[in-house]
Amino acid sequence: MASAAEQLASNLNFSTFAKAEDLKKRLWFTLAALLVYRLGTHIPLPGLNPDAYAQAFRGQAGGILGLFNMFSGGAVERMAIFALGIMPYISASIIVQLMTSVVPSLENLKKEGEAGRKIINQYTRYGTVILGALQAYGIAAGLESGQGIVADPGVLFKLSTVVTLLGGTMFLMWLGEQITARGIGNGISLIIFSGIAAGLPTALANTLELGRTGALPTGLILVVLVVAIAVIALIVFVERAQRRLLIQYPKRQVGNRMFQGDTSHLPLKLNTSGVIPAIFASSLLLLPATAAGFAGTTELPGWATAIIASLGHGQPLFMLFYALLIAFFAFFYTAIVFNPKDTADNLKKHGGFIPGIRPGERTAEYIDYVLTRITVIGAIYLVVVCILPEFLVARTGVPLALGGTSLLIVVSVTLDTVAQIQGHLIAQQYEGLIRKSKLRGGKRGR
């Protein structure tokens, strides 16, 4: 028998959306905020030689700068005021999450509810400022070391670059929070999503142009498109898949009345770690190539050059380490974000238990056992999704518009945003039903 929420969701239609004035305001606000972000990615830093920088960037596009350029929506390629993007905030968030599992005081703050969450968010902002300032200074120093990139190098250029790039990151952090509060969806995720999606039309047009000129066979392009659709379907299926553990609550007596015991489910996602393992693995593997590009391959010994070449995109060693790092971070990050002991303690505190499992330590062991098994499936899924695009590029030469990491982000953010839109529509319809029932009750009373 369908639940009330499912029945309401099945009745959603265009007329429901047309009546949802609050939802439409939120959507317009979100679109306007993302438009501001896209405009900022085209405003360049002052004092740069565009031609010299473009030539230097092309030499580093295969390293970590290419990855950051993808996440920033092309701002790194243009060295715009939003070149740092939102990555310092994401890095600070991950660091703070890791520290909450290590530092007892932060772990206690996490358990204090809304008040503790606000303090942790403030620490994250401080971390964003520190990481953003360090990265901005590194960018300023790197630009000055380039041949003819900076028109007037010196302290003033470094200071202006740090202030501009850090200000851009802080503005994006604020903009993301505004989208989350006044718009629809998660603001930070939508900013990354819009940056990745902005490059899709150009990449697709370039691929079709290669097919038109005969540089790539038409059949091969069609096969790649079919594979991309299949991967998207796999991502949708796995990201929505859950392992639900049955939770029972005993009968309880309030006064002279006996209430029947209730049942619910503890949902465990197959991919608890999300896209973080792919981002970590990509960043670590691209660091050697980026460092070698700045240092110059002529200054490196032969063995170092050989290792860096074997860690290039599409190489067997690169794919092997990529898969191993993704699997490692999938288990590592899952252990950080989900604590079976805390979950078992909360269940015991509220009187819930898993049938056949003793509350407390035995419940924590059982949840950890189940979580480990489904994390194996989630790690295999991440490896397949991330390695398959690399394999296609290496074997066919087709320039894919979306890699595994970016594809995960685009599909996941789309699913979450659509789910939030449906939630607003269901709430709108539910409020309408309540108003109608009150009006009917008032007429009957008369």
Coordinates of C-alpha atoms in Angstrom, one line a residue:
M1 CA 0.0 0.0 0.0
A2 CA 1.5 3.3 -1.1
S3 CA 2.3 5.9 1.6
A4 CA 0.7 9.3 1.7
A5 CA 3.9 11.0 0.4
E6 CA 4.0 8.5 -2.5
Q7 CA 0.3 9.2 -3.4
L8 CA 1.0 12.9 -3.3
A9 CA 4.1 12.5 -5.5
S10 CA 2.1 10.5 -8.1
N11 CA -0.5 13.4 -8.3
L12 CA 2.1 16.1 -9.1
N13 CA 1.6 17.8 -12.5
F14 CA 2.3 21.0 -14.3
S15 CA -0.7 22.8 -12.6
T16 CA 0.9 22.0 -9.2
F17 CA 4.1 23.6 -10.3
A18 CA 2.2 26.6 -11.7
K19 CA 0.6 27.2 -8.3
A20 CA 3.9 26.9 -6.4
E21 CA 4.9 30.5 -6.2
D22 CA 7.5 30.1 -3.5
L23 CA 9.2 27.3 -5.5
K24 CA 9.3 29.5 -8.6
K25 CA 10.9 32.4 -6.6
R26 CA 13.5 29.9 -5.3
L27 CA 14.3 28.7 -8.9
W28 CA 14.6 32.2 -10.2
F29 CA 16.9 33.2 -7.4
T30 CA 19.1 30.1 -8.0
L31 CA 19.4 30.8 -11.7
A32 CA 20.3 34.4 -11.0
A33 CA 22.9 33.4 -8.5
L34 CA 24.5 30.9 -10.9
L35 CA 24.5 33.6 -13.7
V36 CA 26.5 35.9 -11.4
Y37 CA 29.0 33.0 -10.8
R38 CA 29.3 32.4 -14.6
L39 CA 29.9 36.1 -15.2
G40 CA 32.7 36.1 -12.6
T41 CA 34.5 33.3 -14.4
H42 CA 35.1 35.6 -17.4
I43 CA 36.5 38.6 -15.4
P44 CA 40.4 38.2 -15.6
L45 CA 42.9 39.1 -13.0
P46 CA 44.6 42.5 -13.6
G47 CA 48.2 42.7 -14.7
L48 CA 48.4 39.6 -16.8
N49 CA 49.5 39.0 -20.4
P50 CA 46.6 36.8 -21.8
D51 CA 48.6 35.3 -24.6
A52 CA 51.6 34.3 -22.5
Y53 CA 49.3 32.8 -19.8
A54 CA 47.3 30.9 -22.4
Q55 CA 50.5 29.3 -23.7
A56 CA 51.7 28.4 -20.2
F57 CA 48.3 26.9 -19.3
R58 CA 48.3 24.7 -22.4
G59 CA 51.5 23.1 -21.1
Q60 CA 49.9 22.3 -17.8
A61 CA 46.4 21.4 -18.9
G62 CA 47.0 17.7 -18.4
G63 CA 48.0 18.1 -14.7
I64 CA 46.1 19.2 -11.7
L65 CA 45.4 22.6 -13.2
G66 CA 43.2 20.9 -15.8
L67 CA 41.2 19.3 -13.0
F68 CA 40.8 22.6 -11.1
N69 CA 39.8 24.2 -14.4
M70 CA 37.0 21.7 -14.9
F71 CA 35.7 22.3 -11.4
S72 CA 35.9 26.1 -11.8
G73 CA 34.1 26.2 -15.1
G74 CA 37.1 27.4 -17.1
A75 CA 38.1 30.2 -14.7
V76 CA 41.6 28.7 -14.3
E77 CA 42.1 28.7 -18.0
R78 CA 41.2 32.4 -18.2
M79 CA 42.7 33.1 -14.7
A80 CA 39.6 34.9 -13.7
I81 CA 38.7 36.3 -10.3
F82 CA 36.9 33.0 -9.5
A83 CA 40.0 30.9 -10.5
L84 CA 40.3 29.3 -7.0
G85 CA 36.6 28.4 -7.2
I86 CA 35.0 26.7 -4.2
M87 CA 37.7 24.1 -3.8
P88 CA 39.3 25.7 -0.7
Y89 CA 36.0 25.5 1.0
I90 CA 35.5 21.9 0.1
S91 CA 39.1 21.1 1.2
A92 CA 38.5 22.9 4.5
S93 CA 35.2 21.0 5.0
I94 CA 36.9 17.6 4.4
I95 CA 39.7 18.5 6.8
V96 CA 37.3 19.6 9.5
Q97 CA 35.3 16.4 9.0
L98 CA 38.4 14.3 9.5
M99 CA 39.4 16.3 12.6
T100 CA 36.0 15.7 14.2
S101 CA 36.8 12.0 14.3
V102 CA 40.3 12.6 15.8
V103 CA 39.9 15.7 18.1
P104 CA 37.6 15.0 21.1
S105 CA 36.5 18.6 21.5
L106 CA 35.3 18.8 17.9
E107 CA 33.6 15.4 18.2
N108 CA 31.7 16.7 21.2
L109 CA 30.7 19.8 19.2
K110 CA 29.3 17.5 16.5
K111 CA 27.1 15.9 19.1
E112 CA 25.7 19.2 20.4
G113 CA 23.2 19.6 17.6
E114 CA 22.5 22.9 15.8
A115 CA 24.7 25.0 18.2
G116 CA 27.7 22.7 17.7
R117 CA 27.1 22.6 13.9
K118 CA 27.3 26.4 13.7
I119 CA 30.7 26.5 15.5
I120 CA 32.0 23.8 13.2
N121 CA 30.8 25.8 10.2
Q122 CA 32.7 28.8 11.6
Y123 CA 35.9 26.7 11.9
T124 CA 35.3 25.6 8.3
R125 CA 35.2 29.2 7.1
Y126 CA 38.4 30.1 9.0
G127 CA 40.0 27.1 7.3
T128 CA 38.7 28.3 3.9
V129 CA 40.4 31.7 4.5
I130 CA 43.8 30.0 5.4
L131 CA 43.8 27.5 2.6
G132 CA 42.5 30.1 0.1
A133 CA 45.2 32.6 1.0
L134 CA 48.0 30.0 0.7
Q135 CA 46.7 28.8 -2.7
A136 CA 46.3 32.3 -3.9
Y137 CA 49.8 33.2 -2.9
G138 CA 51.1 30.0 -4.7
I139 CA 49.2 31.1 -7.8
A140 CA 50.7 34.6 -7.6
A141 CA 54.2 33.2 -7.2
G142 CA 53.7 30.7 -10.1
L143 CA 52.4 33.4 -12.4
E144 CA 55.5 35.6 -11.6
S145 CA 57.8 32.7 -12.4
G146 CA 56.3 32.4 -15.9
Q147 CA 58.0 34.0 -18.8
G148 CA 56.2 37.3 -19.6
I149 CA 53.0 36.4 -17.9
V150 CA 53.0 39.2 -15.3
A151 CA 53.4 42.8 -16.6
D152 CA 54.7 44.2 -13.4
P153 CA 55.8 41.6 -10.9
G154 CA 56.4 42.4 -7.3
V155 CA 54.8 42.7 -3.8
L156 CA 51.9 44.8 -5.1
F157 CA 51.0 42.1 -7.7
K158 CA 51.1 39.3 -5.1
L159 CA 49.0 41.3 -2.7
S160 CA 46.3 42.2 -5.3
T161 CA 46.2 38.6 -6.6
V162 CA 45.8 37.1 -3.1
V163 CA 43.1 39.6 -2.2
T164 CA 41.2 39.2 -5.5
L165 CA 41.3 35.4 -5.6
L166 CA 40.6 35.0 -1.9
G167 CA 37.7 37.5 -2.2
G168 CA 36.3 35.5 -5.1
T169 CA 36.4 32.3 -3.1
M170 CA 34.7 33.9 -0.1
F171 CA 32.1 35.4 -2.3
L172 CA 31.3 32.0 -3.8
M173 CA 31.1 30.5 -0.4
W174 CA 28.6 33.2 0.6
L175 CA 26.7 32.7 -2.7
G176 CA 26.5 29.0 -2.1
E177 CA 25.0 29.5 1.3
Q178 CA 22.5 32.0 -0.1
I179 CA 21.4 29.5 -2.7
T180 CA 21.0 26.8 -0.1
A181 CA 18.9 29.1 2.2
R182 CA 16.9 31.1 -0.4
G183 CA 17.1 29.0 -3.5
I184 CA 16.7 25.3 -4.4
G185 CA 19.3 22.6 -3.9
N186 CA 22.7 22.6 -2.3
G187 CA 24.4 25.9 -3.3
I188 CA 28.0 24.6 -3.2
S189 CA 27.2 21.5 -5.3
L190 CA 25.2 23.6 -7.8
I191 CA 28.2 26.0 -8.3
I192 CA 30.4 23.1 -9.1
F193 CA 27.7 21.5 -11.3
S194 CA 27.3 24.8 -13.3
G195 CA 31.0 25.0 -13.8
I196 CA 31.2 21.5 -15.2
A197 CA 28.1 21.7 -17.2
A198 CA 29.3 25.0 -18.8
G199 CA 31.9 23.1 -20.7
L200 CA 29.6 20.5 -22.1
P201 CA 28.3 22.4 -25.3
T202 CA 31.8 23.2 -26.5
A203 CA 33.1 19.7 -25.8
L204 CA 30.1 18.1 -27.6
A205 CA 30.4 20.5 -30.5
N206 CA 34.2 19.7 -30.9
T207 CA 33.4 15.9 -30.8
L208 CA 30.7 16.3 -33.5
E209 CA 33.1 18.4 -35.6
L210 CA 35.7 15.6 -35.4
G211 CA 33.1 13.2 -36.7
R212 CA 32.0 15.6 -39.5
T213 CA 35.6 16.0 -40.7
G214 CA 36.2 12.3 -40.6
A215 CA 38.9 12.5 -37.8
L216 CA 36.7 10.1 -35.8
P217 CA 34.4 7.4 -37.2
T218 CA 30.7 8.1 -36.7
G219 CA 30.1 4.6 -35.4
L220 CA 32.7 5.1 -32.7
I221 CA 31.0 8.3 -31.6
L222 CA 27.7 6.6 -31.4
V223 CA 29.2 3.7 -29.3
V224 CA 30.7 6.2 -26.9
L225 CA 27.3 8.0 -26.5
V226 CA 25.6 4.7 -25.8
V227 CA 28.3 3.9 -23.2
A228 CA 27.9 7.3 -21.6
I229 CA 24.1 6.8 -21.3
A230 CA 24.6 3.4 -19.8
V231 CA 27.1 4.9 -17.2
I232 CA 24.6 7.6 -16.4
A233 CA 21.9 5.0 -15.8
L234 CA 24.3 3.0 -13.6
I235 CA 25.0 6.2 -11.5
V236 CA 21.3 6.9 -11.1
F237 CA 20.6 3.4 -10.0
V238 CA 23.5 3.1 -7.5
E239 CA 23.1 6.6 -6.0
R240 CA 19.5 5.8 -5.2
A241 CA 20.1 2.3 -4.0
Q242 CA 19.9 1.6 -0.3
R243 CA 20.3 -1.3 2.1
R244 CA 17.5 -0.8 4.6
L245 CA 17.9 -2.3 8.1
L246 CA 14.6 -3.1 9.8
I247 CA 14.3 -1.2 13.1
Q248 CA 11.6 -2.1 15.7
Y249 CA 10.4 -0.1 18.7
P250 CA 8.7 -1.9 21.6
K251 CA 5.2 -1.2 22.9
R252 CA 5.0 1.7 25.3
Q253 CA 2.4 2.7 27.9
V254 CA 1.4 6.3 28.4
G255 CA -1.0 6.6 31.4
N256 CA -3.6 3.9 31.0
R257 CA -3.2 3.7 27.2
M258 CA -0.9 1.1 25.5
F259 CA 0.6 2.2 22.2
Q260 CA 1.6 -0.4 19.6
G261 CA 5.2 -0.8 18.8
D262 CA 6.4 0.9 15.6
T263 CA 8.8 -0.1 12.9
S264 CA 11.1 1.9 10.6
H265 CA 14.2 1.5 8.5
L266 CA 17.8 2.5 8.8
P267 CA 18.9 3.4 5.2
L268 CA 22.5 2.7 4.3
K269 CA 23.6 4.1 0.9
L270 CA 25.6 1.8 -1.4
N271 CA 27.9 4.7 -2.1
T272 CA 28.2 6.4 1.3
S273 CA 31.4 8.3 0.4
G274 CA 29.9 10.1 -2.6
V275 CA 32.3 11.6 -5.1
I276 CA 35.1 12.4 -2.6
P277 CA 37.2 9.2 -3.3
A278 CA 37.4 10.1 -7.0
I279 CA 38.4 13.8 -6.3
F280 CA 41.1 12.7 -3.8
A281 CA 42.5 10.0 -6.2
S282 CA 42.6 12.4 -9.2
S283 CA 44.3 15.1 -7.2
L284 CA 47.0 12.8 -5.8
L285 CA 47.8 11.2 -9.2
L286 CA 48.0 14.6 -11.0
L287 CA 50.4 16.1 -8.5
P288 CA 53.6 14.5 -9.9
A289 CA 52.8 15.6 -13.5
T290 CA 52.0 19.2 -12.3
A291 CA 55.2 19.4 -10.3
A292 CA 57.2 18.1 -13.2
G293 CA 55.6 20.6 -15.5
F294 CA 56.7 23.5 -13.3
A295 CA 60.2 22.1 -12.7
G296 CA 60.8 21.2 -16.3
T297 CA 61.4 17.6 -17.5
T298 CA 65.0 18.4 -18.6
E299 CA 65.9 19.1 -14.9
L300 CA 64.6 15.7 -13.7
P301 CA 66.6 12.4 -13.7
G302 CA 65.7 9.7 -16.2
W303 CA 63.9 7.4 -13.7
A304 CA 61.7 10.3 -12.5
T305 CA 60.8 11.2 -16.0
A306 CA 59.9 7.5 -16.7
I307 CA 57.7 7.3 -13.6
I308 CA 55.9 10.5 -14.5
A309 CA 55.3 9.3 -18.1
S310 CA 53.8 6.0 -16.8
L311 CA 51.4 8.0 -14.6
G312 CA 50.0 9.9 -17.5
H313 CA 46.3 9.6 -18.5
G314 CA 45.4 6.3 -20.1
Q315 CA 48.6 4.5 -19.0
P316 CA 48.2 1.1 -17.3
L317 CA 50.1 2.2 -14.1
F318 CA 47.9 5.3 -13.9
M319 CA 44.7 3.3 -14.1
L320 CA 46.0 0.7 -11.5
F321 CA 46.8 3.4 -9.0
Y322 CA 43.6 5.3 -9.8
A323 CA 41.5 2.2 -9.0
L324 CA 43.4 1.4 -5.8
L325 CA 43.2 5.0 -4.5
I326 CA 39.5 5.2 -5.2
A327 CA 38.8 1.9 -3.4
F328 CA 41.0 3.0 -0.4
F329 CA 39.3 6.5 -0.1
A330 CA 35.9 4.9 -0.4
F331 CA 36.5 2.8 2.7
F332 CA 38.4 5.6 4.5
Y333 CA 35.9 8.3 3.9
T334 CA 32.9 6.0 4.8
A335 CA 34.6 5.3 8.1
I336 CA 34.9 9.0 8.7
V337 CA 31.4 10.1 7.9
F338 CA 29.4 7.1 9.3
N339 CA 30.0 5.8 12.9
P340 CA 28.2 2.6 13.6
K341 CA 28.8 2.9 17.3
D342 CA 27.0 6.3 17.5
T343 CA 24.2 5.0 15.4
A344 CA 23.8 2.0 17.7
D345 CA 23.9 4.2 20.8
N346 CA 21.2 6.5 19.3
L347 CA 19.0 3.5 18.6
K348 CA 19.4 2.2 22.1
K349 CA 18.7 5.6 23.6
H350 CA 15.4 5.8 21.8
G351 CA 14.4 2.2 22.5
G352 CA 15.0 0.9 18.9
F353 CA 16.6 -2.4 18.0
I354 CA 17.3 -4.6 15.0
P355 CA 15.3 -7.9 15.3
G356 CA 17.6 -10.7 16.4
I357 CA 20.5 -8.4 17.3
R358 CA 21.2 -7.3 20.9
P359 CA 21.2 -3.5 21.4
G360 CA 24.5 -1.8 22.0
E361 CA 27.8 -3.2 21.0
R362 CA 26.3 -6.2 19.0
T363 CA 24.2 -3.8 17.0
A364 CA 27.2 -1.6 16.2
E365 CA 29.1 -4.7 15.0
Y366 CA 26.2 -5.8 12.8
I367 CA 25.8 -2.3 11.2
D368 CA 29.6 -2.2 10.6
Y369 CA 29.4 -5.7 9.0
V370 CA 26.6 -4.7 6.7
L371 CA 28.3 -1.3 5.9
T372 CA 31.6 -3.0 5.0
R373 CA 29.8 -5.3 2.6
I374 CA 27.9 -2.6 0.8
T375 CA 31.0 -0.4 0.7
V376 CA 32.7 -3.1 -1.3
I377 CA 30.0 -2.8 -3.9
G378 CA 30.2 1.0 -3.7
A379 CA 34.0 1.0 -4.3
I380 CA 33.7 -1.3 -7.3
Y381 CA 31.0 1.0 -8.7
L382 CA 33.2 4.1 -8.3
V383 CA 36.2 2.3 -9.9
V384 CA 34.1 1.3 -12.9
V385 CA 32.5 4.7 -13.4
C386 CA 35.9 6.5 -13.1
I387 CA 38.1 4.0 -15.0
L388 CA 35.8 3.5 -18.0
P389 CA 36.1 7.1 -19.4
E390 CA 39.9 6.9 -19.0
F391 CA 39.9 3.6 -20.9
L392 CA 37.7 5.0 -23.7
V393 CA 39.9 8.0 -24.1
A394 CA 43.1 5.9 -24.1
R395 CA 41.8 3.3 -26.6
T396 CA 39.6 5.4 -29.0
G397 CA 41.0 8.9 -28.8
V398 CA 37.5 10.3 -28.4
P399 CA 37.7 13.5 -26.3
L400 CA 35.0 12.9 -23.7
A401 CA 33.1 15.9 -22.4
L402 CA 32.7 14.4 -18.9
G403 CA 35.2 12.2 -17.0
G404 CA 34.1 9.8 -14.3
T405 CA 34.5 12.4 -11.4
S406 CA 32.6 15.1 -13.2
L407 CA 29.9 12.7 -14.4
L408 CA 29.3 11.6 -10.8
I409 CA 29.0 15.2 -9.7
V410 CA 26.6 16.2 -12.5
V411 CA 24.3 13.2 -12.1
S412 CA 24.3 13.3 -8.3
V413 CA 23.6 17.0 -8.1
T414 CA 20.8 16.7 -10.6
L415 CA 19.2 13.9 -8.7
D416 CA 19.4 15.8 -5.4
T417 CA 18.0 19.0 -6.9
V418 CA 15.1 17.2 -8.6
A419 CA 14.3 15.5 -5.3
Q420 CA 14.2 18.9 -3.5
I421 CA 11.9 20.3 -6.2
Q422 CA 9.6 17.3 -5.7
G423 CA 9.7 17.9 -2.0
H424 CA 8.6 21.5 -2.4
L425 CA 5.8 20.5 -4.7
I426 CA 4.6 17.8 -2.3
A427 CA 4.6 20.3 0.6
Q428 CA 2.7 22.8 -1.6
Q429 CA 0.1 20.1 -2.5
Y430 CA -0.2 19.0 1.1
E431 CA -0.8 22.5 2.4
G432 CA -3.5 22.9 -0.3
L433 CA -5.2 19.7 0.9
I434 CA -5.1 20.9 4.5
R435 CA -6.6 24.3 3.6
K436 CA -9.4 22.5 1.6
S437 CA -10.2 20.2 4.6
K438 CA -10.4 23.2 7.0
L439 CA -12.8 25.0 4.6
R440 CA -15.0 22.0 4.4
G441 CA -14.9 21.6 8.1
G442 CA -15.9 25.2 8.6
K443 CA -18.9 24.9 6.1
R444 CA -20.1 21.8 7.9
G445 CA -19.9 23.6 11.3
R446 CA -22.2 26.3 9.9

